[in-house]
Tab-separated table of C-alpha atoms and ligand atoms in Angstrom:
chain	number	residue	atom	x	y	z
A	956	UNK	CA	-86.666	-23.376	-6.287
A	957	UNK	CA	-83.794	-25.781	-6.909
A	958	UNK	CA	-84.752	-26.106	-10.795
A	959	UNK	CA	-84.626	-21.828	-10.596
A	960	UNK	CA	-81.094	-21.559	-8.902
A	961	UNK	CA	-79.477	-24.509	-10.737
A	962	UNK	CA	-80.734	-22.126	-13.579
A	963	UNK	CA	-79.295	-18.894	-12.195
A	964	UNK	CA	-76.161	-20.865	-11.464
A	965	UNK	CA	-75.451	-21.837	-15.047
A	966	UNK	CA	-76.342	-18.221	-16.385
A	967	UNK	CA	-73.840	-16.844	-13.735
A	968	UNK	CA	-71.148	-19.705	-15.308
A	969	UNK	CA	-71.843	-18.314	-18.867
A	970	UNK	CA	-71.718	-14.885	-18.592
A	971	UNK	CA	-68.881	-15.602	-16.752
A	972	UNK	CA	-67.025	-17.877	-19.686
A	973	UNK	CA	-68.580	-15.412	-22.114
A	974	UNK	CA	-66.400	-12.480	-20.257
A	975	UNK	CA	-63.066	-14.206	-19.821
A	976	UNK	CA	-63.647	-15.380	-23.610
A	977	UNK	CA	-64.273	-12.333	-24.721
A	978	UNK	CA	-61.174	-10.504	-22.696
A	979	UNK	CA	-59.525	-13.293	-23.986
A	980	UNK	CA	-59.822	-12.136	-27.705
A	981	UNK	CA	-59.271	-8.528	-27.220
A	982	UNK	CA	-55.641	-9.669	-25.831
A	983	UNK	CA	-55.207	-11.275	-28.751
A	984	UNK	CA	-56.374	-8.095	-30.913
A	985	UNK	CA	-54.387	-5.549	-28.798
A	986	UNK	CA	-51.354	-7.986	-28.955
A	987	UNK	CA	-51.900	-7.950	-33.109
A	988	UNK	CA	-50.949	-4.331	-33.011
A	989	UNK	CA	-48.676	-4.071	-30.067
A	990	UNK	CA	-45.599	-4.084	-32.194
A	991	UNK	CA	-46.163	-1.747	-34.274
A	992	UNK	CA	-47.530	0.480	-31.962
A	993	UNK	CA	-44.195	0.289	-30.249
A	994	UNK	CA	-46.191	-0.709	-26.801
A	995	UNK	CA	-43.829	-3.212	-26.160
A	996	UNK	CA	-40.517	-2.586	-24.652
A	997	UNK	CA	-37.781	-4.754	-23.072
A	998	UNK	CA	-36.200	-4.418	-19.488
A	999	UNK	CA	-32.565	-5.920	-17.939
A	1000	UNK	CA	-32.071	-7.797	-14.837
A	1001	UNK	CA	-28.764	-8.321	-13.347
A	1002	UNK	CA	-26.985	-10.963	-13.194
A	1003	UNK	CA	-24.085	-11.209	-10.585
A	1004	UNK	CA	-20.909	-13.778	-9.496
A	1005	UNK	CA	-21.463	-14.684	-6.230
A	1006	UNK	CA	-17.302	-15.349	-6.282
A	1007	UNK	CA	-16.626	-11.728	-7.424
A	1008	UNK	CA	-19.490	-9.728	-6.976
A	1009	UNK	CA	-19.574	-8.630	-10.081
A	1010	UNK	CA	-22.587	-7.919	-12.501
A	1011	UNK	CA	-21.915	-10.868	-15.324
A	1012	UNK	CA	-24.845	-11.003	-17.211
A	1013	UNK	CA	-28.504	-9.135	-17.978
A	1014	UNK	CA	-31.721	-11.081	-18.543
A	1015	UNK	CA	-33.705	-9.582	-21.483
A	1016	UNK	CA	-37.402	-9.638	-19.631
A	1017	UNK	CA	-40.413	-8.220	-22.455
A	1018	UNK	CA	-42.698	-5.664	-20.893
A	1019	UNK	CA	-46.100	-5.247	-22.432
A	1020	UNK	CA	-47.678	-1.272	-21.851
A	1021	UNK	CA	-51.250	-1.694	-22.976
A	1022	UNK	CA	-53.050	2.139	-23.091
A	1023	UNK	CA	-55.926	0.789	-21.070
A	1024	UNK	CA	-55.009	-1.836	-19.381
A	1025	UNK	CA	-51.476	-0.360	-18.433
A	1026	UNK	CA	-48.696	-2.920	-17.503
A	1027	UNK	CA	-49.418	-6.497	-18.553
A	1028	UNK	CA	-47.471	-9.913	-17.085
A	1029	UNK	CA	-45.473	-11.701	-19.493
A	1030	UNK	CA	-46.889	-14.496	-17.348
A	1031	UNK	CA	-50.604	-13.787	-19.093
A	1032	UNK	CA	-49.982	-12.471	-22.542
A	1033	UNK	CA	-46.995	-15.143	-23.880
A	1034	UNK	CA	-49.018	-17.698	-23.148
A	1035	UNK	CA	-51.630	-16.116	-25.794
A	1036	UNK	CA	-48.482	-15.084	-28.077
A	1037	UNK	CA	-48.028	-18.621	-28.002
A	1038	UNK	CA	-51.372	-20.109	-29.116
A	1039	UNK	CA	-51.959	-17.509	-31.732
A	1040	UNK	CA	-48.419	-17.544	-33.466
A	1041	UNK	CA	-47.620	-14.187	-32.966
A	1042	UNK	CA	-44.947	-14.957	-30.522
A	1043	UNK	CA	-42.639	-15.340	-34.024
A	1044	UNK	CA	-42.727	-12.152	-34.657
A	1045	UNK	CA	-42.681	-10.720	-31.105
A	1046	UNK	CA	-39.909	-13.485	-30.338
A	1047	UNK	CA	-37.647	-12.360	-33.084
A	1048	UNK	CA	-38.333	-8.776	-32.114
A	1049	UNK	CA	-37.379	-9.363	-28.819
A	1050	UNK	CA	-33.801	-11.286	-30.158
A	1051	UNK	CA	-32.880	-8.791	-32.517
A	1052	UNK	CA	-33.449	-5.854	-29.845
A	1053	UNK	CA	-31.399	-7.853	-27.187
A	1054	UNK	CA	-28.669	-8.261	-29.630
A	1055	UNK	CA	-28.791	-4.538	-30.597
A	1056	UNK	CA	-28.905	-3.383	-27.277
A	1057	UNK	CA	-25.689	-5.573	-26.197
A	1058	UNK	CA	-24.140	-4.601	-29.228
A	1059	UNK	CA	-24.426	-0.945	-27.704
A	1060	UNK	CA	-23.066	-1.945	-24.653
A	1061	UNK	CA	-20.488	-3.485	-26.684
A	1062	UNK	CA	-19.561	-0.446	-28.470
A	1063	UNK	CA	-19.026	1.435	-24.970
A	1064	UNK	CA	-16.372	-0.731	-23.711
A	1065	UNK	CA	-18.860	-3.406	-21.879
A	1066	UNK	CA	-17.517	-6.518	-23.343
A	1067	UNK	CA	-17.366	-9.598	-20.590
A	1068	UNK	CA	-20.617	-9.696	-19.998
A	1069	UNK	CA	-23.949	-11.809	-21.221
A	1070	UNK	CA	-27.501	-10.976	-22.297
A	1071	UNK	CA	-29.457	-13.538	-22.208
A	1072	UNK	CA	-33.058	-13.891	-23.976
A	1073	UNK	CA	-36.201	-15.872	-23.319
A	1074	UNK	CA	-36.986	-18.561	-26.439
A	1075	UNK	CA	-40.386	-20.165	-25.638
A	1076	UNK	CA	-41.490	-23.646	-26.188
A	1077	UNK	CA	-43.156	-22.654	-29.235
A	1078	UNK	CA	-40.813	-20.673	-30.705
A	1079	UNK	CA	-37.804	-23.163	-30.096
A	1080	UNK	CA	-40.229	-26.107	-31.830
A	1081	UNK	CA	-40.519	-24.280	-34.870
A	1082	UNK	CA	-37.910	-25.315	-37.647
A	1083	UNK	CA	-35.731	-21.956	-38.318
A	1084	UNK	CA	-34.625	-21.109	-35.187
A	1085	UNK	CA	-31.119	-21.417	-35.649
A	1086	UNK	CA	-31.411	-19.368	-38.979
A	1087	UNK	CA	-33.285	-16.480	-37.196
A	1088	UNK	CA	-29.989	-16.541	-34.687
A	1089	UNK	CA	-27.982	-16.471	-36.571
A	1090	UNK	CA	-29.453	-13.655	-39.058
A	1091	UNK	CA	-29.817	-11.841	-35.944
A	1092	UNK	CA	-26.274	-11.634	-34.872
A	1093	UNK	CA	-25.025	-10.995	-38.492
A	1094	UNK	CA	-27.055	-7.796	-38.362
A	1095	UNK	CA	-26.432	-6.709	-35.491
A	1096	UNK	CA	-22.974	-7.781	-35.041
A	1097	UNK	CA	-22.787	-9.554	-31.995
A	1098	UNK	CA	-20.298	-11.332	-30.959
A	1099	UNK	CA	-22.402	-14.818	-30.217
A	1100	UNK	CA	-20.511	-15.322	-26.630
A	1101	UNK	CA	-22.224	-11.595	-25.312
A	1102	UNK	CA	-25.379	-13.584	-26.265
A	1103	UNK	CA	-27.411	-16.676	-24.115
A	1104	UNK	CA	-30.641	-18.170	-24.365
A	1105	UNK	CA	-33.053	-19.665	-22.143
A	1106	UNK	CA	-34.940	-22.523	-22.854
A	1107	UNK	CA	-37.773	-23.765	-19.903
A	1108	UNK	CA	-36.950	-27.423	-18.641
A	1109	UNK	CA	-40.836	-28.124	-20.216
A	1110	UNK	CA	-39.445	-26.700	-23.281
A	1111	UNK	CA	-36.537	-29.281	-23.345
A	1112	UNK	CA	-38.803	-32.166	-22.342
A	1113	UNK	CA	-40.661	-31.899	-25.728
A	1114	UNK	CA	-39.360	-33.594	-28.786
A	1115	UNK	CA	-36.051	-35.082	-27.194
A	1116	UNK	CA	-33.437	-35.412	-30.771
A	1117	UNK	CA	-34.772	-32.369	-32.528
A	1118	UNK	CA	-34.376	-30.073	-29.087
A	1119	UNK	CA	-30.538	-31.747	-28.842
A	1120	UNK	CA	-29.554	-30.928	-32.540
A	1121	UNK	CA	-30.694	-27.525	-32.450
A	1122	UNK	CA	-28.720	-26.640	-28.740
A	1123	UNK	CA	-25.962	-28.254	-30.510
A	1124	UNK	CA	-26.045	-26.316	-33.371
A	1125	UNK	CA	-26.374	-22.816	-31.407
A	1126	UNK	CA	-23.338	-24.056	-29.167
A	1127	UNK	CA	-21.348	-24.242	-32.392
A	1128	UNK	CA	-22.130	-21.229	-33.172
A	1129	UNK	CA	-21.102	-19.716	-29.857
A	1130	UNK	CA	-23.660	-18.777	-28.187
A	1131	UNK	CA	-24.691	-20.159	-23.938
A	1132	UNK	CA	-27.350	-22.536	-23.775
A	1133	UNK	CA	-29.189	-22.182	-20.177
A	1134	UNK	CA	-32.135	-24.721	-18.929
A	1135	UNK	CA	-34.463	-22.586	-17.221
A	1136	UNK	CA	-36.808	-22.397	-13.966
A	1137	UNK	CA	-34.925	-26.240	-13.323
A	1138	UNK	CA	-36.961	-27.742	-10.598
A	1139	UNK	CA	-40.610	-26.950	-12.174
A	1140	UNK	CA	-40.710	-29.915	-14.144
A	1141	UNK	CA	-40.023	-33.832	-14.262
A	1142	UNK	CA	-36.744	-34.258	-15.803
A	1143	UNK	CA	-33.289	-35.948	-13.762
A	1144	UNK	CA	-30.070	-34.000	-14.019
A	1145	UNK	CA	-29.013	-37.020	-15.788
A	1146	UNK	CA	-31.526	-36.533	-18.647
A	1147	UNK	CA	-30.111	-32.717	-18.590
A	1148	UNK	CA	-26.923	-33.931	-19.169
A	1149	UNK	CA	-27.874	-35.380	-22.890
A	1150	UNK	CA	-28.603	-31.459	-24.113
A	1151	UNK	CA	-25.162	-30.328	-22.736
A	1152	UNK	CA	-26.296	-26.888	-22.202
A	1153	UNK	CA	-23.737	-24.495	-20.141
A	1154	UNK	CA	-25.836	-22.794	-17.595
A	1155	UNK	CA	-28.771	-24.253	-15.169
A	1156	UNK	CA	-31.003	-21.741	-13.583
A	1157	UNK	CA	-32.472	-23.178	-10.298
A	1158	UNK	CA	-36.190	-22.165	-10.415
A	1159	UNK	CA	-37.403	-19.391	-7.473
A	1160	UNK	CA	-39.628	-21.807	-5.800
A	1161	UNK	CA	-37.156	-23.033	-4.731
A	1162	UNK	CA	-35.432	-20.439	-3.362
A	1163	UNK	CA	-37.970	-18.687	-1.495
A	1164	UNK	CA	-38.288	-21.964	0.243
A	1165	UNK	CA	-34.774	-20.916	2.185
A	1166	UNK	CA	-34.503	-20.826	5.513
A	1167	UNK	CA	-38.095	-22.400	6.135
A	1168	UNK	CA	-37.508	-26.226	4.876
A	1169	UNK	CA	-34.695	-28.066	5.263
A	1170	UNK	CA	-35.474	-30.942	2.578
A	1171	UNK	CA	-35.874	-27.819	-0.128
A	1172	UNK	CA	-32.242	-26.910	0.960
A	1173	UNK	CA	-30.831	-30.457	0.558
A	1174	UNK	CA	-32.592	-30.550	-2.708
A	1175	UNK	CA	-30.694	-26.925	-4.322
A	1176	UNK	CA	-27.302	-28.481	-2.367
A	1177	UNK	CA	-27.927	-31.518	-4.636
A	1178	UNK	CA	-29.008	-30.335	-7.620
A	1179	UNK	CA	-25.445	-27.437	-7.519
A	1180	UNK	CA	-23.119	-30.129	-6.824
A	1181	UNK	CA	-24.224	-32.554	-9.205
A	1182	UNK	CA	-24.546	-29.355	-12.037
A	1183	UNK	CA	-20.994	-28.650	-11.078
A	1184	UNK	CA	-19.985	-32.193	-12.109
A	1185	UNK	CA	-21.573	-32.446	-15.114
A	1186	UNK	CA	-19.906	-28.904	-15.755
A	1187	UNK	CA	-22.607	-26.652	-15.290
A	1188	UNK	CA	-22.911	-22.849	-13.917
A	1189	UNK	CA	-25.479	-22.917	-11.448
A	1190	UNK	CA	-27.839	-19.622	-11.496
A	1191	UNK	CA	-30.291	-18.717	-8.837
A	1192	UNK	CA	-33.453	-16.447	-9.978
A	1193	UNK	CA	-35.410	-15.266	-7.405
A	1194	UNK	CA	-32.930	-13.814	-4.609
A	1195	UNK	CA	-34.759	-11.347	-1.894
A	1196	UNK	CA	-33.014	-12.036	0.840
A	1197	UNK	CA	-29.533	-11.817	2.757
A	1198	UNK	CA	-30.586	-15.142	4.000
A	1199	UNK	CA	-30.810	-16.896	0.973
A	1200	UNK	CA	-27.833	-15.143	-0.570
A	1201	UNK	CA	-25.803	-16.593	2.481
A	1202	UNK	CA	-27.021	-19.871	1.634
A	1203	UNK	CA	-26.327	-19.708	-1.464
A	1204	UNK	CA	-22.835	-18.435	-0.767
A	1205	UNK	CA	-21.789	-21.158	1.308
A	1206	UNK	CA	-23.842	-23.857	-1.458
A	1207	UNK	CA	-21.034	-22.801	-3.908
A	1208	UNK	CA	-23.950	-21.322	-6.032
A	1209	UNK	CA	-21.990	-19.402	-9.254
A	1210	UNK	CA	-24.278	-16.660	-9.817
A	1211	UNK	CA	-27.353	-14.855	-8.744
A	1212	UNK	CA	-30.436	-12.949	-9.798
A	1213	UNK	CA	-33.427	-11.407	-7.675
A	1214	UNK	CA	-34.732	-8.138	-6.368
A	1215	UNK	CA	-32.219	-8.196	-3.591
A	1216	UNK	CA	-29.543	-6.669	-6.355
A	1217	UNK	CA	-32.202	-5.531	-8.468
A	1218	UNK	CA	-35.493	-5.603	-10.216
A	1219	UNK	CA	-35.349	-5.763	-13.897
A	1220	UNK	CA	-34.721	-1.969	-15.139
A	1221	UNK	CA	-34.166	-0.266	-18.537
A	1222	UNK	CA	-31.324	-0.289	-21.043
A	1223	UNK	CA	-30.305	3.359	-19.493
A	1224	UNK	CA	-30.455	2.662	-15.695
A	1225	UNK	CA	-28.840	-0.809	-16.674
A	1226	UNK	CA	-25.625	1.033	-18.538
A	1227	UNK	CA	-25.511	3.226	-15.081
A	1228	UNK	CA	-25.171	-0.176	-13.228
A	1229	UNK	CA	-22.889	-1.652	-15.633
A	1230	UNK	CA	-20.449	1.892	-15.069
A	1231	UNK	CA	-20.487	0.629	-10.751
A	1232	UNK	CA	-19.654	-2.949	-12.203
A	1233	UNK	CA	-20.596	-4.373	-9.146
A	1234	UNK	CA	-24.252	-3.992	-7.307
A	1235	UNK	CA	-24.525	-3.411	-3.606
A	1236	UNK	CA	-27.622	-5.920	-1.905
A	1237	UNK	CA	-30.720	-3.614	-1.294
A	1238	UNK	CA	-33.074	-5.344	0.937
A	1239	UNK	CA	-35.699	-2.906	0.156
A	1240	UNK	CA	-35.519	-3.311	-3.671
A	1241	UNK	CA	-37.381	-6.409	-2.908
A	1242	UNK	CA	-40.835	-4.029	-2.115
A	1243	UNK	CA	-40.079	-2.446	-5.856
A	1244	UNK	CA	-42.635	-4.722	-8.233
B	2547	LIG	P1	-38.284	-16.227	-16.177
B	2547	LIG	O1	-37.582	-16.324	-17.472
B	2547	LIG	O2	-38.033	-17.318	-15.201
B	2547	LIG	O3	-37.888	-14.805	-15.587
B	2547	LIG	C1	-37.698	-14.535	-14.233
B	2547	LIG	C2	-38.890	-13.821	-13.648
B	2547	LIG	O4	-38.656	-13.618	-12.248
B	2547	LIG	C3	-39.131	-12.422	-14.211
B	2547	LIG	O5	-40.540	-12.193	-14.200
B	2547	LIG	C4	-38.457	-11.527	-13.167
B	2547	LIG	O6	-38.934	-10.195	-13.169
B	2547	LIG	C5	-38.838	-12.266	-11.917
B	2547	LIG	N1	-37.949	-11.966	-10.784
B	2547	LIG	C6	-36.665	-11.553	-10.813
B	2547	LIG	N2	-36.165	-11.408	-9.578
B	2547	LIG	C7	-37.170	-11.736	-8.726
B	2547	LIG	C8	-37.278	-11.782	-7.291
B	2547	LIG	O7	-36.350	-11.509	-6.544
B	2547	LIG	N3	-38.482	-12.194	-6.785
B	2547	LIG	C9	-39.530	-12.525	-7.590
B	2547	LIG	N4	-40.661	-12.904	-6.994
B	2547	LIG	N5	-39.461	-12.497	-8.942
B	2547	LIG	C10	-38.301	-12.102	-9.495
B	2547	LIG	P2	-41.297	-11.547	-15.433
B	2547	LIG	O8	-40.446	-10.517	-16.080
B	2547	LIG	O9	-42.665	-11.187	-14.986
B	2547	LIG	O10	-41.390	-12.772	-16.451
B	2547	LIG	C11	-42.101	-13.921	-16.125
B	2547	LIG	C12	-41.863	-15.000	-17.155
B	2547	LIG	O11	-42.392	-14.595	-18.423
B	2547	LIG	C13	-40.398	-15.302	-17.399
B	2547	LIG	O12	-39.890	-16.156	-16.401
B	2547	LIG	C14	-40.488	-15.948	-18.758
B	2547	LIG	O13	-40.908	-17.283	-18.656
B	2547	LIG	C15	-41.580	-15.141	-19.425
B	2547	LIG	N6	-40.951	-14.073	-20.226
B	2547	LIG	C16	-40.576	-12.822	-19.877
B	2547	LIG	N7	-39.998	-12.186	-20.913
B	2547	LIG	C17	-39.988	-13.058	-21.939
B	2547	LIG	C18	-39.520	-13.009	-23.300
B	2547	LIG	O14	-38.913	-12.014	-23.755
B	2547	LIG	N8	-39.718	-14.122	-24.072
B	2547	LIG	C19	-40.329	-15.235	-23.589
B	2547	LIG	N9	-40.478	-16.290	-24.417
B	2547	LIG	N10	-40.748	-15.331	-22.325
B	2547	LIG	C20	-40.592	-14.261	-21.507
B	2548	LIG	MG1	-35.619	-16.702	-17.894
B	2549	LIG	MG1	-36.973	-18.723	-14.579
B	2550	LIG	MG1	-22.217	-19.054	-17.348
């Protein structure tokens, strides 16, 4: 009886393995042929100055429509982008897009603002980077301060003197360097300090954690002031509440993202927002996925 279920148990586990393998692989197939088949699209997120309310910035978010399987999280299919190499070509797709896009704005009188674009691990360890900027910006004729990039605080923790020559070199070319979701990983503001990157975005954990633990808020009070005197913008992602945009406020946070302004949107809803300039709080955004 034991012998039979220990049996059952480890056909269960296979099928099991056998299923997410095999969903696995058509990701990986459907992602092949999601460029060209135009399923992928790319969606804006404010960013705003706490000081002046204003909207400063848009973060360049990639959407995934898959015909069957509908909307699919960034959160599942970069990770296979990454492990299969096609996150070159979708990364560079995404860049080039951004830049065109901002370009647009550009064109239509929008001028002192930022987009800012994802890089991934992978795609920032990869020798060529720099030239695939700044090919980018020579097409599209971007002015390289409209344009930031986010690199992941794991990203930055991996191979130390290459990761500080190339943020170096995109710096000289004019473009913002931000460390992203800061807080997720192991690093000390003062190992931050050797990349010399402009912007710091404080990871949501974090603040979701507002208002319910008081260590957590000593924690984003520390990590703003000592941003601020290594000369660091400080960015929080992840704002829902009036709560946490009061704390924030009164932290001396510099700017902030989150469904409390709004959720990411398209290019054409986000020129609508840029018209208003500045974004009234809408507690009920926050119920919008
Ligand atoms: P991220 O770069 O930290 O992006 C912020 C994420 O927080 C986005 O999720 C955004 O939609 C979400 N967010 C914004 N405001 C709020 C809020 O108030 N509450 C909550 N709970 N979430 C909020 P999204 O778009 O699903 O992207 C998830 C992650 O996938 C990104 O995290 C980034 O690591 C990756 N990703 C997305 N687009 C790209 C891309 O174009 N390239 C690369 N390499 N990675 C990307
Ligand atoms: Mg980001
Ligand atoms: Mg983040
Ligand atoms: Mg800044």
């Amino acid at each position: 009886r034991a012998k039979e279920d220990g049996r059952n148990n480890y056909k269960f586990y296979t099928e099991n393995m056998n299923k997410r393998a095999l969903e696995r692989l058509e990701m990986e197939n459907n992602l092949r042929k999601a460029l060209e088949k135009k399923e992928l699209f790319i969606v804006y997120q404010p960013r705003i100055n706490l000081k002046t309310s204003r909207l400063v910035g848009a973060e360049a978010l990639l959407r995934w429509k898959q015909p069957t399987l509908g909307l699919v999280s960034p959160v599942e299919f970069i990770p296979v982008a990454e492990e299969t190499g096609l996150i070159h070509p979708i990364g560079k797709w995404i860049l080039y897009s951004a830049c065109k896009q901002a370009k647009k704005w550009y064109d239509n009188g929008y001028s002192d603002f930022k987009v800012s674009v994802n890089i991934s691990a992978v795609q920032f360890q990869k020798e060529g980077l720099v030239d695939i900027v700044r090919e980018v910006l020579l097409e599209t004729q971007l002015t390289p301060r409209m344009l930031e990039l986010e690199i992941t605080e794991n990203t930055i923790m991996q191979n130390t003197e290459r990761t500080v020559e190339t943020i170096q070199e995109l710096k000289e070319m004019g473009i913002e360097i931000s460390i992203d979701d800061f807080g997720t990983g192991f690093s000390s503001l003062s190992y931050i300090k050797e990349f010399d990157s402009d912007n710091l975005k404080i990871d949501k954990s974090f603040i979701r954690d507002i208002g319910l633990s008081a260590s957590n808020e000593s924690i984003i009070c520390a990590i703003i002031s000592m941003a601020h005197s290594l000369g660091m913008s400080i960015i929080a992602e992840g704002v829902e509440t009036i709560e946490q945009l009061e704390f924030l406020e009164d932290s001396d946070c510099d700017e902030v993202q989150g469904y409390l302004f709004s959720k990411p949107v398209s290019p054409e809803e986000f020129t609508a927002l840029l018209h208003n300039r500045t974004i009234p709080t809408n507690p009920s955004n926050t119920y919008v996925g």
